[in-house]
Amino acid sequence: MEHIRTTKVEQVKLLDRFSTNNKSLTGTLYLTATHLLFIDAQQKETWILHHHIASVEKLALTTSGCPLVIQCKNFRIVHFIVPRERDCHDIYNSLLQLSKQAKYEDLYAFSYNPKQNDSERLKGWEVIDLAREYKRMGVPNGKWKLCDANRDYKVCETYPKELYVPKSATPPMIMGSSNFRSKGRLPVLSYCWQGTEAVICRCSQPLSGFSARCLEDEKLLKAISTANSGNNYMYVVDTRPKLNAMANRAAGKGYENEDNYSNIRFQFVGIENIHVMRSSLQKLLEVNGNKGLSVNDFYSGLENSGWLRHIKAVLDAAIFLAKAIVVENASVLVHCSDGWDRTSQVCSLGSLLLDPYYRTMEGFMVLIEKDWISFGHKFSERCGHLDGDPKEVSPVFTQFLECVWHLTEQFPQAFEFNEAFLLQIHEHVHSCQFGNFLGNCQKEREELKLKERTYSLWSFLLDDKQKYLNPLYSSTSETVLEPNTVSFNFKFWRNMYHQFDRTLHPRQSVLNIIMNMNEQNKQLEEDIKDLESKITQCKNGMLTKDLLHAVHPEPPALKTSLCLKEQSLLPVNDTLRAIEGSNPADNRYCDYPEEFSKPEPAVVSLEYGVARMTC
């Protein structure tokens, strides 16, 4: 709270940034330890988490007040007009401090308390078990083994403790290969396709320069290749553009020399680096935020940003992996520079195309844990969780989620989860509300003791599972997805980049309509069951009444007008109640006990249209 100078400012205006006549809402702005809150005159609340704030800009003073523009990592943009410049200055300085924390312990996850006890919190972290996931893939087996060489993170600090390597791999091979790879990230197993022995492995670039080689690394790649008896070669996929890889050679790094690795086929796929992606997203957001653009200018700006072109490049690389495994039965080794950005994108998407399990809600969580969190994608640096180098921030994981969204658009029946699930994950990657994405590697997360001090996002999502289910999902849909990446299949993800805009024409997606119809159908089914139950009860009641009538016939009608009047006033079920003995002293029967034993049938005659019974 020491960073908060002003906690409340009244008569603040919230501008509608897409309005042509500068519409605004007037209300009160509150600043808390975790959120910025605006409440308008109709008591509608707008909450902004401090950790979601990407930038704060204080513009020049105007006649109506001091403008304050806030851009968020979840692509929300808010434009306030604060009446007094002094108040605006205080809020501006406070938000600069609160949105860029210096240490992990100051992040929201360490103070967030959903009122769960310790056992419930730990249970939430146990939802995802990677050992169980590798067992599902069929490893360890006769070709692959669990290696404990990294149990103390001595081989590679940014890898998980448990690594799966070829069974023939020896400790010297593992250590030699680690020393020859950037950041020590040696080739290890990422995914084993159960259809054959083909696998996806991952690593970082070799420190080969122009001529250096490593026999241990060459032997390890040979072991990966021979572990797949269905093919005598493997692909090495360098996700970088070839020019970038060649430039790294001058710095003593680079890529594998096919002359030294006789069993490999080398392939570049040309995904740009984090700096190009950051610039591309910024251009996209500039186009989105310009309310004066024509349709032609918007699409021209979208094209010039290159964003969808980058999305296509990532998907094309994943498709190459899937085809190599399915069509050629060849194993694939993937790397970029350090093996934690483009490598994570391509390995995870390739696995998603191959394995229907990863298209379920639980499987998708497992995929993120395996290929992103455990293998050291630098979430805190790429998402700017702390006050660090802005050049390390890049939308790598956002691109992955967008690739998945494009796949859900092409294959609407293949995914158990819906768009809201992807948006919610993106929201909390940046919110710092849960511990899953804090830190840059597993070693760092263990040092922070996140499982003991924070909560898991996965249990939070599973508790509200119905909200994220895709009503079109079919578990019997395509086993292997084969997406078409021609240009017209890529489109602007409106619900990601414009999800907070109030002025857009309200429209409901087909999936939302179907989900609402499903809810209505469920309610109707419950109503029908309730009515059927009541009908059954009524039938049982009538059946009981008929049986009782068969045993105890109705007494003869009294011939006096008084008795007829009394009969007409009795409730319909009163006869049944009396026969069941609820009131044995009922004078309708005790006055005429002899009538119950008469064997003669009653004769019904009609007089002037009135039924009379005689015995």
Tab-separated table of N, CA and C in Angstrom, residues 234-325:
chain	number	residue	atom	x	y	z
A	234	MET	N	15.946	-39.776	-39.220
A	234	MET	CA	15.086	-38.881	-38.446
A	234	MET	C	15.232	-37.464	-38.987
A	235	TYR	N	14.231	-36.659	-38.727
A	235	TYR	CA	14.286	-35.250	-39.121
A	235	TYR	C	14.828	-34.407	-37.973
A	236	VAL	N	15.666	-33.452	-38.312
A	236	VAL	CA	16.042	-32.391	-37.381
A	236	VAL	C	15.417	-31.112	-37.924
A	237	VAL	N	14.463	-30.566	-37.171
A	237	VAL	CA	13.722	-29.381	-37.606
A	237	VAL	C	14.243	-28.169	-36.849
A	238	ASP	N	14.845	-27.254	-37.577
A	238	ASP	CA	15.273	-25.977	-37.006
A	238	ASP	C	14.159	-24.979	-37.298
A	239	THR	N	13.516	-24.491	-36.255
A	239	THR	CA	12.333	-23.647	-36.442
A	239	THR	C	12.676	-22.229	-36.888
A	240	ARG	N	13.954	-21.879	-36.916
A	240	ARG	CA	14.359	-20.515	-37.271
A	240	ARG	C	14.450	-20.329	-38.787
A	241	PRO	N	14.411	-19.082	-39.245
A	241	PRO	CA	14.782	-18.826	-40.640
A	241	PRO	C	16.253	-19.183	-40.843
A	242	LYS	N	16.600	-19.654	-42.016
A	242	LYS	CA	17.966	-20.115	-42.263
A	242	LYS	C	18.995	-19.004	-42.061
A	243	LEU	N	18.656	-17.781	-42.448
A	243	LEU	CA	19.592	-16.668	-42.289
A	243	LEU	C	19.924	-16.429	-40.819
A	244	ASN	N	18.921	-16.553	-39.959
A	244	ASN	CA	19.155	-16.370	-38.522
A	244	ASN	C	20.084	-17.451	-37.982
A	245	ALA	N	19.852	-18.692	-38.406
A	245	ALA	CA	20.690	-19.796	-37.941
A	245	ALA	C	22.129	-19.628	-38.418
A	246	MET	N	22.289	-19.159	-39.631
A	246	MET	CA	23.641	-18.947	-40.161
A	246	MET	C	24.346	-17.817	-39.417
A	247	ALA	N	23.580	-16.791	-39.033
A	247	ALA	CA	24.164	-15.694	-38.257
A	247	ALA	C	24.638	-16.190	-36.898
A	248	ASN	N	23.913	-17.134	-36.316
A	248	ASN	CA	24.323	-17.694	-35.026
A	248	ASN	C	25.610	-18.500	-35.140
A	249	ARG	N	25.878	-19.030	-36.315
A	249	ARG	CA	27.130	-19.767	-36.515
A	249	ARG	C	28.335	-18.866	-36.273
A	250	ALA	N	28.206	-17.617	-36.678
A	250	ALA	CA	29.305	-16.671	-36.486
A	250	ALA	C	29.558	-16.410	-35.012
A	251	ALA	N	28.541	-16.669	-34.170
A	251	ALA	CA	28.681	-16.482	-32.728
A	251	ALA	C	29.050	-17.783	-32.027
A	252	GLY	N	29.447	-18.812	-32.802
A	252	GLY	CA	29.856	-20.084	-32.215
A	252	GLY	C	28.714	-21.031	-31.953
A	253	LYS	N	27.528	-20.729	-32.483
A	253	LYS	CA	26.369	-21.615	-32.291
A	253	LYS	C	25.974	-22.174	-33.649
A	254	GLY	N	24.687	-22.137	-34.002
A	254	GLY	CA	24.332	-22.551	-35.351
A	254	GLY	C	23.400	-23.729	-35.432
A	255	TYR	N	23.725	-24.695	-36.310
A	255	TYR	CA	22.857	-25.848	-36.527
A	255	TYR	C	23.701	-27.051	-36.934
A	256	GLU	N	23.056	-28.213	-36.960
A	256	GLU	CA	23.767	-29.467	-37.188
A	256	GLU	C	24.308	-29.568	-38.620
A	257	ASN	N	25.485	-30.112	-38.720
A	257	ASN	CA	26.093	-30.373	-40.029
A	257	ASN	C	25.709	-31.790	-40.450
A	258	GLU	N	24.981	-31.911	-41.550
A	258	GLU	CA	24.501	-33.224	-41.987
A	258	GLU	C	25.647	-34.180	-42.308
A	259	ASP	N	26.820	-33.654	-42.584
A	259	ASP	CA	27.969	-34.528	-42.851
A	259	ASP	C	28.408	-35.257	-41.588
A	260	ASN	N	28.163	-34.652	-40.428
A	260	ASN	CA	28.551	-35.276	-39.159
A	260	ASN	C	27.453	-36.161	-38.590
A	261	TYR	N	26.223	-35.918	-38.994
A	261	TYR	CA	25.085	-36.703	-38.503
A	261	TYR	C	24.506	-37.454	-39.703
A	262	SER	N	24.997	-38.646	-39.908
A	262	SER	CA	24.654	-39.384	-41.129
A	262	SER	C	23.203	-39.849	-41.160
A	263	ASN	N	22.555	-39.882	-40.005
A	263	ASN	CA	21.208	-40.438	-39.944
A	263	ASN	C	20.119	-39.370	-39.929
A	264	ILE	N	20.434	-38.121	-40.231
A	264	ILE	CA	19.434	-37.061	-40.114
A	264	ILE	C	19.104	-36.444	-41.466
A	265	ARG	N	17.889	-35.882	-41.538
A	265	ARG	CA	17.473	-35.035	-42.649
A	265	ARG	C	17.111	-33.678	-42.048
A	266	PHE	N	17.774	-32.651	-42.518
A	266	PHE	CA	17.652	-31.339	-41.888
A	266	PHE	C	16.581	-30.503	-42.587
A	267	GLN	N	15.832	-29.715	-41.777
A	267	GLN	CA	14.747	-28.917	-42.328
A	267	GLN	C	14.606	-27.597	-41.566
A	268	PHE	N	14.648	-26.468	-42.273
A	268	PHE	CA	14.314	-25.163	-41.698
A	268	PHE	C	12.830	-24.887	-41.942
A	269	VAL	N	12.165	-24.249	-40.956
A	269	VAL	CA	10.745	-23.924	-41.146
A	269	VAL	C	10.461	-22.426	-41.050
A	270	GLY	N	11.403	-21.623	-40.631
A	270	GLY	CA	11.299	-20.180	-40.806
A	270	GLY	C	10.349	-19.421	-39.908
A	271	ILE	N	10.304	-19.739	-38.614
A	271	ILE	CA	9.517	-18.946	-37.662
A	271	ILE	C	10.411	-17.832	-37.117
A	272	GLU	N	9.918	-16.609	-37.124
A	272	GLU	CA	10.726	-15.467	-36.704
A	272	GLU	C	10.956	-15.464	-35.194
A	273	ASN	N	11.908	-14.642	-34.744
A	273	ASN	CA	12.287	-14.614	-33.325
A	273	ASN	C	11.336	-13.758	-32.490
A	274	ILE	N	11.599	-13.697	-31.191
A	274	ILE	CA	10.687	-13.025	-30.258
A	274	ILE	C	10.572	-11.533	-30.536
A	275	HIS	N	11.599	-10.926	-31.061
A	275	HIS	CA	11.579	-9.478	-31.307
A	275	HIS	C	10.664	-9.141	-32.487
A	276	VAL	N	10.724	-9.955	-33.514
A	276	VAL	CA	9.838	-9.758	-34.667
A	276	VAL	C	8.388	-9.963	-34.247
A	277	MET	N	8.134	-10.978	-33.415
A	277	MET	CA	6.766	-11.255	-32.968
A	277	MET	C	6.226	-10.127	-32.096
A	278	ARG	N	7.055	-9.593	-31.232
A	278	ARG	CA	6.626	-8.473	-30.384
A	278	ARG	C	6.257	-7.261	-31.237
A	279	SER	N	7.074	-6.965	-32.227
A	279	SER	CA	6.811	-5.848	-33.126
A	279	SER	C	5.545	-6.083	-33.947
A	280	SER	N	5.346	-7.316	-34.383
A	280	SER	CA	4.166	-7.653	-35.175
A	280	SER	C	2.888	-7.452	-34.364
A	281	LEU	N	2.896	-7.901	-33.125
A	281	LEU	CA	1.715	-7.722	-32.281
A	281	LEU	C	1.442	-6.244	-32.028
A	282	GLN	N	2.479	-5.470	-31.813
A	282	GLN	CA	2.298	-4.040	-31.582
A	282	GLN	C	1.640	-3.374	-32.788
A	283	LYS	N	2.043	-3.761	-33.986
A	283	LYS	CA	1.426	-3.215	-35.200
A	283	LYS	C	-0.044	-3.626	-35.288
A	284	LEU	N	-0.318	-4.869	-34.910
A	284	LEU	CA	-1.703	-5.344	-34.920
A	284	LEU	C	-2.565	-4.530	-33.961
A	285	LEU	N	-2.052	-4.268	-32.763
A	285	LEU	CA	-2.809	-3.521	-31.763
A	285	LEU	C	-3.010	-2.069	-32.183
A	286	GLU	N	-2.056	-1.510	-32.882
A	286	GLU	CA	-2.214	-0.142	-33.384
A	286	GLU	C	-3.346	-0.070	-34.400
A	287	VAL	N	-3.453	-1.089	-35.231
A	287	VAL	CA	-4.552	-1.137	-36.200
A	287	VAL	C	-5.882	-1.299	-35.470
A	288	ASN	N	-5.922	-2.178	-34.480
A	288	ASN	CA	-7.161	-2.435	-33.746
A	288	ASN	C	-7.648	-1.203	-33.003
A	289	GLY	N	-6.723	-0.408	-32.516
A	289	GLY	CA	-7.100	0.726	-31.685
A	289	GLY	C	-7.450	1.979	-32.444
A	290	ASN	N	-7.354	1.948	-33.762
A	290	ASN	CA	-7.640	3.130	-34.578
A	290	ASN	C	-9.094	3.092	-35.034
A	291	LYS	N	-9.923	3.951	-34.441
A	291	LYS	CA	-11.357	3.916	-34.738
A	291	LYS	C	-11.706	4.550	-36.081
A	292	GLY	N	-10.775	5.279	-36.688
A	292	GLY	CA	-11.083	5.978	-37.930
A	292	GLY	C	-10.748	5.212	-39.189
A	293	LEU	N	-10.313	3.957	-39.053
A	293	LEU	CA	-9.893	3.197	-40.235
A	293	LEU	C	-11.087	2.720	-41.056
A	294	SER	N	-10.924	2.755	-42.364
A	294	SER	CA	-11.906	2.138	-43.250
A	294	SER	C	-11.670	0.632	-43.267
A	295	VAL	N	-12.584	-0.082	-43.898
A	295	VAL	CA	-12.427	-1.535	-43.995
A	295	VAL	C	-11.143	-1.880	-44.741
A	296	ASN	N	-10.897	-1.186	-45.831
A	296	ASN	CA	-9.678	-1.449	-46.610
A	296	ASN	C	-8.424	-1.171	-45.793
A	297	ASP	N	-8.445	-0.060	-45.049
A	297	ASP	CA	-7.278	0.289	-44.236
A	297	ASP	C	-7.061	-0.721	-43.113
A	298	PHE	N	-8.172	-1.220	-42.541
A	298	PHE	CA	-8.040	-2.204	-41.464
A	298	PHE	C	-7.368	-3.474	-41.975
A	299	TYR	N	-7.870	-3.999	-43.091
A	299	TYR	CA	-7.299	-5.244	-43.607
A	299	TYR	C	-5.890	-5.032	-44.153
A	300	SER	N	-5.635	-3.852	-44.664
A	300	SER	CA	-4.275	-3.541	-45.103
A	300	SER	C	-3.332	-3.492	-43.905
A	301	GLY	N	-3.795	-2.884	-42.809
A	301	GLY	CA	-2.987	-2.838	-41.591
A	301	GLY	C	-2.778	-4.214	-40.994
A	302	LEU	N	-3.821	-5.047	-41.052
A	302	LEU	CA	-3.710	-6.421	-40.553
A	302	LEU	C	-2.668	-7.189	-41.352
A	303	GLU	N	-2.673	-7.019	-42.655
A	303	GLU	CA	-1.689	-7.680	-43.517
A	303	GLU	C	-0.285	-7.158	-43.244
A	304	ASN	N	-0.156	-5.852	-43.103
A	304	ASN	CA	1.166	-5.258	-42.889
A	304	ASN	C	1.761	-5.626	-41.532
A	305	SER	N	0.910	-5.946	-40.575
A	305	SER	CA	1.424	-6.359	-39.260
A	305	SER	C	2.141	-7.699	-39.341
A	306	GLY	N	1.746	-8.529	-40.308
A	306	GLY	CA	2.365	-9.844	-40.467
A	306	GLY	C	1.924	-10.864	-39.440
A	307	TRP	N	0.970	-10.510	-38.590
A	307	TRP	CA	0.598	-11.385	-37.473
A	307	TRP	C	0.053	-12.729	-37.948
A	308	LEU	N	-0.898	-12.709	-38.851
A	308	LEU	CA	-1.484	-13.966	-39.320
A	308	LEU	C	-0.477	-14.779	-40.127
A	309	ARG	N	0.449	-14.108	-40.764
A	309	ARG	CA	1.512	-14.816	-41.487
A	309	ARG	C	2.394	-15.595	-40.507
A	310	HIS	N	2.652	-15.020	-39.352
A	310	HIS	CA	3.439	-15.722	-38.331
A	310	HIS	C	2.656	-16.903	-37.750
A	311	ILE	N	1.356	-16.710	-37.551
A	311	ILE	CA	0.513	-17.806	-37.058
A	311	ILE	C	0.553	-18.975	-38.041
A	312	LYS	N	0.469	-18.666	-39.307
A	312	LYS	CA	0.535	-19.708	-40.345
A	312	LYS	C	1.875	-20.432	-40.318
A	313	ALA	N	2.961	-19.703	-40.118
A	313	ALA	CA	4.291	-20.324	-40.094
A	313	ALA	C	4.406	-21.322	-38.946
A	314	VAL	N	3.866	-20.972	-37.787
A	314	VAL	CA	3.917	-21.879	-36.636
A	314	VAL	C	3.095	-23.133	-36.911
A	315	LEU	N	1.899	-22.959	-37.464
A	315	LEU	CA	1.045	-24.111	-37.764
A	315	LEU	C	1.659	-24.995	-38.847
A	316	ASP	N	2.259	-24.390	-39.845
A	316	ASP	CA	2.903	-25.181	-40.907
A	316	ASP	C	4.021	-26.055	-40.346
A	317	ALA	N	4.766	-25.522	-39.393
A	317	ALA	CA	5.840	-26.308	-38.774
A	317	ALA	C	5.267	-27.499	-38.014
A	318	ALA	N	4.162	-27.273	-37.295
A	318	ALA	CA	3.527	-28.370	-36.556
A	318	ALA	C	2.984	-29.429	-37.506
A	319	ILE	N	2.439	-28.993	-38.629
A	319	ILE	CA	1.926	-29.932	-39.631
A	319	ILE	C	3.060	-30.778	-40.202
A	320	PHE	N	4.213	-30.164	-40.404
A	320	PHE	CA	5.375	-30.915	-40.898
A	320	PHE	C	5.727	-32.040	-39.927
A	321	LEU	N	5.704	-31.747	-38.635
A	321	LEU	CA	5.995	-32.771	-37.625
A	321	LEU	C	5.005	-33.922	-37.718
A	322	ALA	N	3.722	-33.574	-37.743
A	322	ALA	CA	2.688	-34.607	-37.751
A	322	ALA	C	2.788	-35.487	-38.993
A	323	LYS	N	3.047	-34.889	-40.139
A	323	LYS	CA	3.162	-35.674	-41.369
A	323	LYS	C	4.393	-36.564	-41.352
A	324	ALA	N	5.495	-36.059	-40.821
A	324	ALA	CA	6.710	-36.870	-40.747
A	324	ALA	C	6.460	-38.127	-39.926
A	325	ILE	N	5.715	-37.990	-38.841
A	325	ILE	CA	5.463	-39.126	-37.959
A	325	ILE	C	4.422	-40.066	-38.546
